[in-house]
Short mmCIF file of C-alpha atoms in Angstrom, two decimals:
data_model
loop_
_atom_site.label_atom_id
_atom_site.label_comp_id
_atom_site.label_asym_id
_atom_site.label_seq_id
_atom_site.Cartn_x
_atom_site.Cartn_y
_atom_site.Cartn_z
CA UNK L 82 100.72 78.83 151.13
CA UNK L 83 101.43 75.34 149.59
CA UNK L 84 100.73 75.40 145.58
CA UNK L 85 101.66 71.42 144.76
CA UNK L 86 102.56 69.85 141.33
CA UNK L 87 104.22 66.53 140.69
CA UNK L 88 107.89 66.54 141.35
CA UNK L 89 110.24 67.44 138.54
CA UNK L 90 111.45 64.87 136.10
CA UNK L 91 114.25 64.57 138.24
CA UNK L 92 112.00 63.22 141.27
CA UNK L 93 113.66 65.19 143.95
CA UNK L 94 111.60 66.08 147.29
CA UNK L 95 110.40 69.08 148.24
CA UNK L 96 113.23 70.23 150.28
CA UNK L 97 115.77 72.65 148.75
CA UNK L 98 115.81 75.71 146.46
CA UNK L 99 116.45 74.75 142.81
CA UNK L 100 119.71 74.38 141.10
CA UNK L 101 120.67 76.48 138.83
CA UNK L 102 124.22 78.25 137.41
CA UNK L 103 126.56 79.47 139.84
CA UNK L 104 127.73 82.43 137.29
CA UNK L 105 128.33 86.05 138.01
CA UNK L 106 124.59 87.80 138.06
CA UNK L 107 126.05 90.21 135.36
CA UNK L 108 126.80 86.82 132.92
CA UNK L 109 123.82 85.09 133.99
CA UNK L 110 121.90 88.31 132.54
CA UNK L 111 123.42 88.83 129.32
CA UNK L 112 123.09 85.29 128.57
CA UNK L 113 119.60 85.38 129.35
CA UNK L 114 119.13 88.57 127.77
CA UNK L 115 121.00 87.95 124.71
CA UNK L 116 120.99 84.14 124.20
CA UNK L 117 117.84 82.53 126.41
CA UNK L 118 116.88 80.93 123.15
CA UNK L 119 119.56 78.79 123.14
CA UNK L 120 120.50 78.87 127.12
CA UNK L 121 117.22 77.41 128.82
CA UNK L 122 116.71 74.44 126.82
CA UNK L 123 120.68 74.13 127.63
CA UNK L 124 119.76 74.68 131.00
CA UNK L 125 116.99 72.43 131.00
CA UNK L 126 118.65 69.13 130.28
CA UNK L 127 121.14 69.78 132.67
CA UNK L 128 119.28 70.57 135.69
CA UNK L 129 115.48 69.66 134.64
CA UNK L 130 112.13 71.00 134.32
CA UNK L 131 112.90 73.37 137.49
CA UNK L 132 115.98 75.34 137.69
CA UNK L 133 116.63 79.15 138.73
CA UNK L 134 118.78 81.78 137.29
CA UNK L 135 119.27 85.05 139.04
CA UNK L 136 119.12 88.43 136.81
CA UNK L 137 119.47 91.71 136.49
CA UNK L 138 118.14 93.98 138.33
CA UNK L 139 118.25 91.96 141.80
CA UNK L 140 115.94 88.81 141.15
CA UNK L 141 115.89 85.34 141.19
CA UNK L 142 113.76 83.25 138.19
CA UNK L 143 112.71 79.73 138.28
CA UNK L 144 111.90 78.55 134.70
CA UNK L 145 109.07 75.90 134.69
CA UNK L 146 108.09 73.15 131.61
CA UNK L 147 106.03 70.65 133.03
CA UNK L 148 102.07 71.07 132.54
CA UNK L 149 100.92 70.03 135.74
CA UNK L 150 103.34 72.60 137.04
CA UNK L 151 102.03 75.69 134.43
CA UNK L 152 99.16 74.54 135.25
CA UNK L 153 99.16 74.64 139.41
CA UNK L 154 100.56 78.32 138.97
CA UNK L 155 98.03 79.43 136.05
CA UNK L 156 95.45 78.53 138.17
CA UNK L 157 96.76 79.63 141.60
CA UNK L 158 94.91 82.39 143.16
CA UNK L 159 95.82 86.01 142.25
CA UNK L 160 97.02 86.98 145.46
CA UNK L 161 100.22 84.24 145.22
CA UNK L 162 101.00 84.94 141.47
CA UNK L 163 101.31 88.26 140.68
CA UNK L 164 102.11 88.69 137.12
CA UNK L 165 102.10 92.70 137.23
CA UNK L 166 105.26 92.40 139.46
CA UNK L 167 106.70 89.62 137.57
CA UNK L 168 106.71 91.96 134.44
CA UNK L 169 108.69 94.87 136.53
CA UNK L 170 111.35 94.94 133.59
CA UNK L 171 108.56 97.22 131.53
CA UNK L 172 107.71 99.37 134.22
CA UNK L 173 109.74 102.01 133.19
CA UNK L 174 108.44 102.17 129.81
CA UNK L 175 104.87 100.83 130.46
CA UNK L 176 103.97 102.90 133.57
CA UNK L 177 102.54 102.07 137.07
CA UNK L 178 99.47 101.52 135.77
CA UNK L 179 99.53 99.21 132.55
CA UNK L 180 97.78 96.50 132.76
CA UNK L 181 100.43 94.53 131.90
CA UNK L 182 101.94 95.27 135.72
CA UNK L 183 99.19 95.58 137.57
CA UNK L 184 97.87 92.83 140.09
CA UNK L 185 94.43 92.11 141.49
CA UNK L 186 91.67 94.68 141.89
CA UNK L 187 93.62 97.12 140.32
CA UNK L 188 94.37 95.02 137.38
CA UNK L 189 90.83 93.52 136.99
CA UNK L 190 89.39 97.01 136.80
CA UNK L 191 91.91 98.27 133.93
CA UNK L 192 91.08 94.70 132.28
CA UNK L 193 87.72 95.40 132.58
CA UNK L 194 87.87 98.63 130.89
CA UNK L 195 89.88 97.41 127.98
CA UNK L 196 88.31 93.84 127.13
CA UNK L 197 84.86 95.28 125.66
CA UNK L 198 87.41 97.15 122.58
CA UNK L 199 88.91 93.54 122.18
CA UNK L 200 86.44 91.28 122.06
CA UNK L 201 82.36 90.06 120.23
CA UNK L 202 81.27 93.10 118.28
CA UNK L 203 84.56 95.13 118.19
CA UNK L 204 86.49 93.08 117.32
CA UNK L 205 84.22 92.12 114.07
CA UNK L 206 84.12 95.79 113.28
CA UNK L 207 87.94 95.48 112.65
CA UNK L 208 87.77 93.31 109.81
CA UNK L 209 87.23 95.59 106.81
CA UNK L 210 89.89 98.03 108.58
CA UNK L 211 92.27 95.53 108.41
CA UNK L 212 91.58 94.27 105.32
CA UNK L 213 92.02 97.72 103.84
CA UNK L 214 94.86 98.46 105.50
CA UNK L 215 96.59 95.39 104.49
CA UNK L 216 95.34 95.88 100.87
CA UNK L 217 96.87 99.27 101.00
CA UNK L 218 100.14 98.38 102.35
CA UNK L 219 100.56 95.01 99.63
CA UNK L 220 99.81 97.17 96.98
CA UNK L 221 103.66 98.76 97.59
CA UNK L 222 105.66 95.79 97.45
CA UNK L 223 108.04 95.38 94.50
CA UNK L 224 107.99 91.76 92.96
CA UNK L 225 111.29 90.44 92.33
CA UNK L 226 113.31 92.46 95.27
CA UNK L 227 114.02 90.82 98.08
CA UNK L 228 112.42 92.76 101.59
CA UNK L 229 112.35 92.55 105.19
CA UNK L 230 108.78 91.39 105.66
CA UNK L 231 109.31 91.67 109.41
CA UNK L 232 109.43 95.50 108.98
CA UNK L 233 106.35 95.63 106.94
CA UNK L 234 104.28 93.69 109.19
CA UNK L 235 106.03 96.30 111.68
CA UNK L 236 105.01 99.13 109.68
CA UNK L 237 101.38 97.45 108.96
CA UNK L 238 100.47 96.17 112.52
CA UNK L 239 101.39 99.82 113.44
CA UNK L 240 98.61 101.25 111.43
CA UNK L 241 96.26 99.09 112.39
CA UNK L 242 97.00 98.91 116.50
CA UNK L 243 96.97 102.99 115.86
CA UNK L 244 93.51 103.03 114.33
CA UNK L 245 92.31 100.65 116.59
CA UNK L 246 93.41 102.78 119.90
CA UNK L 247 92.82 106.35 118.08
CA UNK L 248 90.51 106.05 115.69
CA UNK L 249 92.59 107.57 113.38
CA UNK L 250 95.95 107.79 111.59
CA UNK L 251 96.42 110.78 110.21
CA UNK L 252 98.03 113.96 111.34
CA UNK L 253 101.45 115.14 112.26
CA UNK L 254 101.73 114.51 116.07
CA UNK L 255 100.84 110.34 114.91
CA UNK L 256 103.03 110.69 112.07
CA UNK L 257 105.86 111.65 114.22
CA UNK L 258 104.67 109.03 117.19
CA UNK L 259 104.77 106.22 114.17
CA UNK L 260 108.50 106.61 113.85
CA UNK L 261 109.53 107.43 117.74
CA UNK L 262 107.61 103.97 118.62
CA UNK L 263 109.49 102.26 116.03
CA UNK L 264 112.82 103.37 117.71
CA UNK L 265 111.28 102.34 121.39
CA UNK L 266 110.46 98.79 119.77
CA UNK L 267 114.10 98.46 118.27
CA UNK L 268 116.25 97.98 120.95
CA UNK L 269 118.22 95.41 122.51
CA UNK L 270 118.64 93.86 125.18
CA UNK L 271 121.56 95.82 126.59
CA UNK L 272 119.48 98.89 126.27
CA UNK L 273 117.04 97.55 128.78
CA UNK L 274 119.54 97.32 131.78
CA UNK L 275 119.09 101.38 131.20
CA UNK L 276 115.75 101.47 132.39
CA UNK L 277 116.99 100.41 135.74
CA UNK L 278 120.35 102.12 135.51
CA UNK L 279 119.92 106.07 136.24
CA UNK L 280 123.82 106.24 135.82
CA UNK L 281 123.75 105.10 132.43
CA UNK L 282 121.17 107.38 131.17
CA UNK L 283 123.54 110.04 131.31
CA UNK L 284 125.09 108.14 128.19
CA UNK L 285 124.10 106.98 124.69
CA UNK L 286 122.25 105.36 123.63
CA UNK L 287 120.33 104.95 126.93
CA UNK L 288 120.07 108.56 127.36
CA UNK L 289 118.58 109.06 123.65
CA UNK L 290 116.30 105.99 124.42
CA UNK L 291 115.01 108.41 127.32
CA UNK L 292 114.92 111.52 125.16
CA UNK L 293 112.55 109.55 122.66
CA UNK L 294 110.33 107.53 125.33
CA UNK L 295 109.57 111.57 126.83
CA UNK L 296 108.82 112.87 123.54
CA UNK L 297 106.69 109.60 123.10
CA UNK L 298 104.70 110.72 126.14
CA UNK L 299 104.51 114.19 125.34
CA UNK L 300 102.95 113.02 121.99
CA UNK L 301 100.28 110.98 123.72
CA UNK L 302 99.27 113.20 126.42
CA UNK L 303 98.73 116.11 123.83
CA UNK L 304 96.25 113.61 121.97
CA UNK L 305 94.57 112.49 125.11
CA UNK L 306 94.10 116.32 125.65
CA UNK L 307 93.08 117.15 122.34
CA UNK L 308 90.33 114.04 122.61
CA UNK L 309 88.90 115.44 125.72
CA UNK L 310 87.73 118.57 123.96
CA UNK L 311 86.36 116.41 121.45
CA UNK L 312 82.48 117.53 120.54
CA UNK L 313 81.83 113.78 118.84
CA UNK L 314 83.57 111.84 121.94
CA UNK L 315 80.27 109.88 122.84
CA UNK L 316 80.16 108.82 119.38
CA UNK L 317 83.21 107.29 118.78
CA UNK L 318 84.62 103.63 119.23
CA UNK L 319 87.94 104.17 119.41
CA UNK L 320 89.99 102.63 122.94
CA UNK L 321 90.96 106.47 123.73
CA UNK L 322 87.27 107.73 123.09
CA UNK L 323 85.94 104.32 125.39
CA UNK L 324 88.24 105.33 127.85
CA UNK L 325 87.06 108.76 128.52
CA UNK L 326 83.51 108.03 128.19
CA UNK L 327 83.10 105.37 130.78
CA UNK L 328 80.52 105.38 132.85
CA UNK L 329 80.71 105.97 136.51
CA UNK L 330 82.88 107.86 138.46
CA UNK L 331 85.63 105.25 139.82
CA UNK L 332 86.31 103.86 136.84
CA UNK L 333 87.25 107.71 135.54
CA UNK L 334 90.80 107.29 134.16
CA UNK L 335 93.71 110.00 134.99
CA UNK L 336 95.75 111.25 132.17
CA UNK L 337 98.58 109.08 133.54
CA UNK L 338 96.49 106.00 133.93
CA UNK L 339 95.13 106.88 129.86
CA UNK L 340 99.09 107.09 128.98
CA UNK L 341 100.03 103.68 130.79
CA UNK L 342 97.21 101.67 128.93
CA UNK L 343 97.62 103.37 125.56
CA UNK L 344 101.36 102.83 125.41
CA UNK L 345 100.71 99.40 126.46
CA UNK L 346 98.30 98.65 123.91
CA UNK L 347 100.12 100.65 121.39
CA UNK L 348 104.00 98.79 122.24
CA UNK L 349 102.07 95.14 123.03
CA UNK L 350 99.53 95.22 120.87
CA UNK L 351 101.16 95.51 117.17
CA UNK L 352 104.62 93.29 118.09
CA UNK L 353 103.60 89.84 118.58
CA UNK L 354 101.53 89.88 115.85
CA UNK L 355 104.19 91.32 113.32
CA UNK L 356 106.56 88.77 114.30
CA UNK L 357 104.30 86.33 114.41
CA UNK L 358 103.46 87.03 110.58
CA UNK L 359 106.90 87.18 109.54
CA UNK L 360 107.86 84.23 110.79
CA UNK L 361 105.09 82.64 109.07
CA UNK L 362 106.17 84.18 106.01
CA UNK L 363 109.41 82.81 106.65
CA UNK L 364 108.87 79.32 106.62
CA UNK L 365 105.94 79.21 104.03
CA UNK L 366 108.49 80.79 101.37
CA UNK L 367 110.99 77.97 102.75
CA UNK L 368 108.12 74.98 102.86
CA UNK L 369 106.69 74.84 98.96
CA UNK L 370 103.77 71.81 100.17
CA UNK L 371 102.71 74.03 102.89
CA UNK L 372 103.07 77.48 100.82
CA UNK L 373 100.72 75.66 98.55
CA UNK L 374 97.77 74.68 101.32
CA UNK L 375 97.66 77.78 102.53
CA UNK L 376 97.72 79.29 98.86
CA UNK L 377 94.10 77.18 98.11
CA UNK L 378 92.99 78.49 101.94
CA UNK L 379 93.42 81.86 100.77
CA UNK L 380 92.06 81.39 97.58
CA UNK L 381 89.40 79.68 98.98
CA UNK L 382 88.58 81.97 102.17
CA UNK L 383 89.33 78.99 104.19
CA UNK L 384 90.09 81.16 107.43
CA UNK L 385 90.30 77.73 109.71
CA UNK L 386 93.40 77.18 107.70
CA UNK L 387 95.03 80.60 107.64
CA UNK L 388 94.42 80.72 111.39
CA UNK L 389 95.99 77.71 112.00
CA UNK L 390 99.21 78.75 110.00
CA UNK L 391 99.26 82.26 112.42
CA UNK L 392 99.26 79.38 115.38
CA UNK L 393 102.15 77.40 114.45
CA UNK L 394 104.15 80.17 113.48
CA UNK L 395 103.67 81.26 117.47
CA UNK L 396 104.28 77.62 118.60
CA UNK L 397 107.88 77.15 115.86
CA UNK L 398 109.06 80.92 116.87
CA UNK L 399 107.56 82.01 120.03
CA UNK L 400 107.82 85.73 120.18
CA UNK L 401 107.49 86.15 124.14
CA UNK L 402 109.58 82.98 125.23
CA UNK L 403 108.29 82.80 128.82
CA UNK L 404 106.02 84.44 131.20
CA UNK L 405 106.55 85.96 134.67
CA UNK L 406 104.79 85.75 138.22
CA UNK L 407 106.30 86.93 141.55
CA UNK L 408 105.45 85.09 144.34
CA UNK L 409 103.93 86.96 147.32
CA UNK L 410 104.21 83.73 149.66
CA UNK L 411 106.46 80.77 150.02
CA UNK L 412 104.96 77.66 147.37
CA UNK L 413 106.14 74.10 147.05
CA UNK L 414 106.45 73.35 142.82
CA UNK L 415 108.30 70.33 140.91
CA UNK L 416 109.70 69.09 144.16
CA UNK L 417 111.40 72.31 145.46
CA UNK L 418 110.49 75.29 148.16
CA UNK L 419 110.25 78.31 146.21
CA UNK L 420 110.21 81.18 148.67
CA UNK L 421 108.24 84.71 148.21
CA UNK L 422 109.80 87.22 146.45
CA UNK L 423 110.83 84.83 143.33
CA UNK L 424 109.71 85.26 139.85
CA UNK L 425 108.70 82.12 138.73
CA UNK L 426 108.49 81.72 134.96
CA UNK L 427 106.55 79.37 132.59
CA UNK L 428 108.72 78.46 129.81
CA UNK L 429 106.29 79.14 126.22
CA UNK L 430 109.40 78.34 124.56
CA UNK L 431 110.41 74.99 125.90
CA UNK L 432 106.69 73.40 126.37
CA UNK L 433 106.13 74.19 122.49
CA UNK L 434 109.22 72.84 121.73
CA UNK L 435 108.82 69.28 123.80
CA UNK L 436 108.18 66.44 121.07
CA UNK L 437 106.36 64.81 123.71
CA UNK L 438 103.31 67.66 123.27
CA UNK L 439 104.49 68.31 119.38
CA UNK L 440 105.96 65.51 117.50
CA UNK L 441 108.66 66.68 115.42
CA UNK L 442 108.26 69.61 116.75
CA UNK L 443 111.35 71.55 114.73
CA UNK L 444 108.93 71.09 111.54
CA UNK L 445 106.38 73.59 110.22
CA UNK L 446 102.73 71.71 110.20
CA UNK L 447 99.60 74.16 110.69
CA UNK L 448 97.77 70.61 110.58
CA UNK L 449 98.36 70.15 114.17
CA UNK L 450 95.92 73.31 114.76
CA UNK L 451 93.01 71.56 112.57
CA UNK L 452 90.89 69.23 114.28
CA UNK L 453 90.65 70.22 117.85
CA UNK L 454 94.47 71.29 117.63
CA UNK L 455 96.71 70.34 120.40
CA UNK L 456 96.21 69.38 124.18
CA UNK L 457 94.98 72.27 126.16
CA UNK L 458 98.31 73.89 128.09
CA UNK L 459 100.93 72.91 125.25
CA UNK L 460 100.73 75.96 123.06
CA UNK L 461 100.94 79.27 125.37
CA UNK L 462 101.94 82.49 123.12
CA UNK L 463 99.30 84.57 125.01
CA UNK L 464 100.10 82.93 128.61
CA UNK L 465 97.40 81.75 130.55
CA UNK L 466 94.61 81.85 133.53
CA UNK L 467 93.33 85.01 134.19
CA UNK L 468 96.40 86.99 132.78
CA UNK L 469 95.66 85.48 129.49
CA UNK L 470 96.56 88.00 126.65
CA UNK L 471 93.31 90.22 126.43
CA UNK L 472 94.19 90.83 122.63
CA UNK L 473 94.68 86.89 121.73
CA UNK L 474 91.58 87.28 119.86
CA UNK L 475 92.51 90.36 117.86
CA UNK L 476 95.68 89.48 116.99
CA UNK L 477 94.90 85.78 115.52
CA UNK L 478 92.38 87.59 113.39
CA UNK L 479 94.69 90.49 112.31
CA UNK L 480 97.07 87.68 111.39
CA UNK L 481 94.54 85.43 109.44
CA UNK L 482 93.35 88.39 107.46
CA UNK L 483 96.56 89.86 106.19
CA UNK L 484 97.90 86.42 105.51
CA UNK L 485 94.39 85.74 103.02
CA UNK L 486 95.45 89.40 101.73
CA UNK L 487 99.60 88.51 100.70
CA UNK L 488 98.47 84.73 99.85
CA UNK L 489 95.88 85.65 97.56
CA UNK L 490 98.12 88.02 95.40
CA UNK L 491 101.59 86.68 95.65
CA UNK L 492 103.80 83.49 95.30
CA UNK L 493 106.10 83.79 98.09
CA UNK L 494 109.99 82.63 97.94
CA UNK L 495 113.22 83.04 100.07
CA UNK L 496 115.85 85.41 98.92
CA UNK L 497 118.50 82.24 100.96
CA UNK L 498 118.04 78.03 101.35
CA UNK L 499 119.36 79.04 104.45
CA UNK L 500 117.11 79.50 107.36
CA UNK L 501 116.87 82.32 109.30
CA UNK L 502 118.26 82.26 113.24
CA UNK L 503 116.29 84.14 115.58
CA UNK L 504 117.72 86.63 117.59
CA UNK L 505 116.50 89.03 120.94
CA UNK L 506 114.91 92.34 120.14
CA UNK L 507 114.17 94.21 123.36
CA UNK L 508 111.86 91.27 124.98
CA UNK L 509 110.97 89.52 121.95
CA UNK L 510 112.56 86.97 119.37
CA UNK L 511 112.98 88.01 116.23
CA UNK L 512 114.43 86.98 112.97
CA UNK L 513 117.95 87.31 112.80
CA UNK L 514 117.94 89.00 108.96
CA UNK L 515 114.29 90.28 109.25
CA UNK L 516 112.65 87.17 107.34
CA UNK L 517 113.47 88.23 104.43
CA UNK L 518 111.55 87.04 101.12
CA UNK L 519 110.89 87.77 97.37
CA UNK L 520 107.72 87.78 96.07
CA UNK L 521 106.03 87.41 92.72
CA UNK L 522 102.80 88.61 91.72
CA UNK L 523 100.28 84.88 91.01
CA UNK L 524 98.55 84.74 88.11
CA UNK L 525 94.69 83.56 88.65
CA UNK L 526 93.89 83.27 84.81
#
């Protein structure tokens, strides 16, 4: 198959593979694992908008920034792209059958079973839960003493992705599955080569990463077991109870298809939008005009606004910095042959970074997301085409809601001038010190 986009910046033809470092695989990997933030864009200006790295384990990437070439693959058929491959990395901790790495039919149908908990009348019925649950958790922070707020919008988007796949959140076998997905989340990049490495699960800390993700599984497959039994199951709107109560008999789930999606949902579906809201927090305690809009927005349930901070706080710090599809078939892209069994990858990071899409784009401005917002294809923290983050929707709102919740109690400040780097955290970026802020409690007399 032939997939064509305009030729790379760099105007080459369509002849060769594309350049790329001529490192060690072992380097390449811990550079992209530890420091991509900092190596693409370095990449980029030296070899262009197409260049290819390979990494661990046994796979060659091609990083992609130009639209037109997002674009031609976001739009590609299926068949050519498969994104469920592309994400192999997670397949030892997501399953076989997350649909996350999954690729056509078998994808659609878990998509299809998922998207009615995600979006139109769902996903208004979250909004008191989250309000509550943000209430609840603002209630314990300390004025005056500086915090981590990324481990509170952890801890919060925890409680709320929990209720939202189990209806619940209380009892001993969550309260113990709380903490054990908090240790899955927290871990680096060098723990990941573990999930590929039998050998070195025989050794910490990838062997106690494995004792915890079994335990983790045990945990869920006792509650899927205990749901079955359930006498109320048809009544409840929980993802779990959906699950088991769909009609017709292929789209039955197995108890290992039920783990796959709820870990999934569970791991994916509480991450972005913590870090998301920390960085926000970040650079509204560090940005006193902006701090101030978004105050009134609060103040003034001005929602357009507070979603629109949640949006550039994705484009500035873009949790996921790129996503994946494996080709299936030799394509033609940026003026290169890309040949099947690549993983090519469209960079989030460096398209919301271009000041050609976002003028100064190393500035915090929600502005840029009032008004019709950017130009379709230049701001990408939920990917794109049909792969499009099924839970875009939830988490914008999760993140507009507990941002009216903090802004309309508290003054927000940094506990440093200094900003905070980011840093990798398993597949994510993160920052460095945790965002860490004060806060003080506003007075509205």
């Amino acid at each position: 198959m032939t997939v064509r986009a305009p030729h790379s910046r760099t105007g080459r033809p369509t002849t060769a593979r594309p350049p790329g470092p001529r490192l060690p695989v072992v380097v390449q990997s811990l550079l992209f694992g530890l420091y991509r933030h900092r190596l693409m864009p370095l990449l980029q200006r030296r070899y262009g908008s197409v260049f290819q790295l390979r990494i661990y384990p046994e796979r060659t990437v091609v990083s992609i920034s130009e639209l037109d070439q997002i674009k031609a693959v976001f739009s590609g058929p299926s068949t050519t792209f498969h994104a469920g491959e592309g994400n192999i990395i997670l397949k030892p901790l997501m399953g076989d059958h997350s649909v996350l790495l999954t690729d056509e039919d078998v994808h659609l149908r878990a998509r299809k079973l998922l998207m009615p908990a995600f979006h139109g009348a769902a996903l208004r019925g979250y909004r008191d839960m989250i309000t509550e649950l943000a209430t609840e958790e603002v209630q314990r922070w300390t004025p005056g003493v500086p915090f981590r707020s990324h481990d509170r919008m952890h801890a919060l988007t925890l409680e709320i992705i929990l209720r939202v796949v189990f209806g619940v959140s209380d009892g001993s076998r969550l309260d113990e599955l709380r903490g054990r997905l908090a240790e899955v989340v927290d871990i680096n990049p060098i723990d990941i080569l573990g999930w590929h490495a039998p050998r070195l699960q025989r050794f910490d800390p990838w062997r106690r990463n494995l004792r915890n993700q079994r335990r983790v599984d045990e945990l869920i497959y006792a509650e899927i077991a205990e749901r079955r039994r359930a006498p109320d199951l048809e009544a409840r709107g929980d993802v779990l109870s959906r699950l088991l109560t769909v009609p017709g008999e292929d789209d039955q789930l197995t108890d290992a298809e039920l783990r796959d999606q709820l870990i999934t949902l569970l791991l994916a579906g509480h991450e972005t939008t913590a870090t998301a809201l920390a960085w926000a927090f970040h650079e509204l305690a560090r940005n006193p005009a902006v701090l101030a809009t978004a105050t009134e927005a609060a103040d003034g349930e001005d929602e357009k606004y507070l979603e629109a901070t949640a949006k550039e706080s994705l484009r500035l710090h873009p949790v996921i910095t790129e996503v994946a599809r494996k080709l299936t078939e030799d394509i033609e892209l940026g003026g290169y042959t890309i040949p099947a069994g690549t993983t090519v990858l469209p960079s989030i990071m460096l398209v919301q970074g271009d000041p050609a899409h976002h003028p100064d784009p190393a500035s915090f401005r929600p502005e840029r997301f009032l008004d019709g917002g950017p130009d379709t294809g230049t701001w990408l923290p939920f990917g794109g085409g049909v792969r499009r983050c099924l839970g875009a929707g939830f988490s914008l709102l999760e993140a507009t809601i507990v941002l009216q919740v903090v802004l309309s109690r508290f003054h927000l400040s940094p506990d440093s001038a200094r900003p905070e780097p980011a840093r990798n955290r398993n597949i994510t970026m993160v920052p460095g010190r945790g965002a860490k802020i004060l806060v003080t409690r506003r007075n509205h007399s």
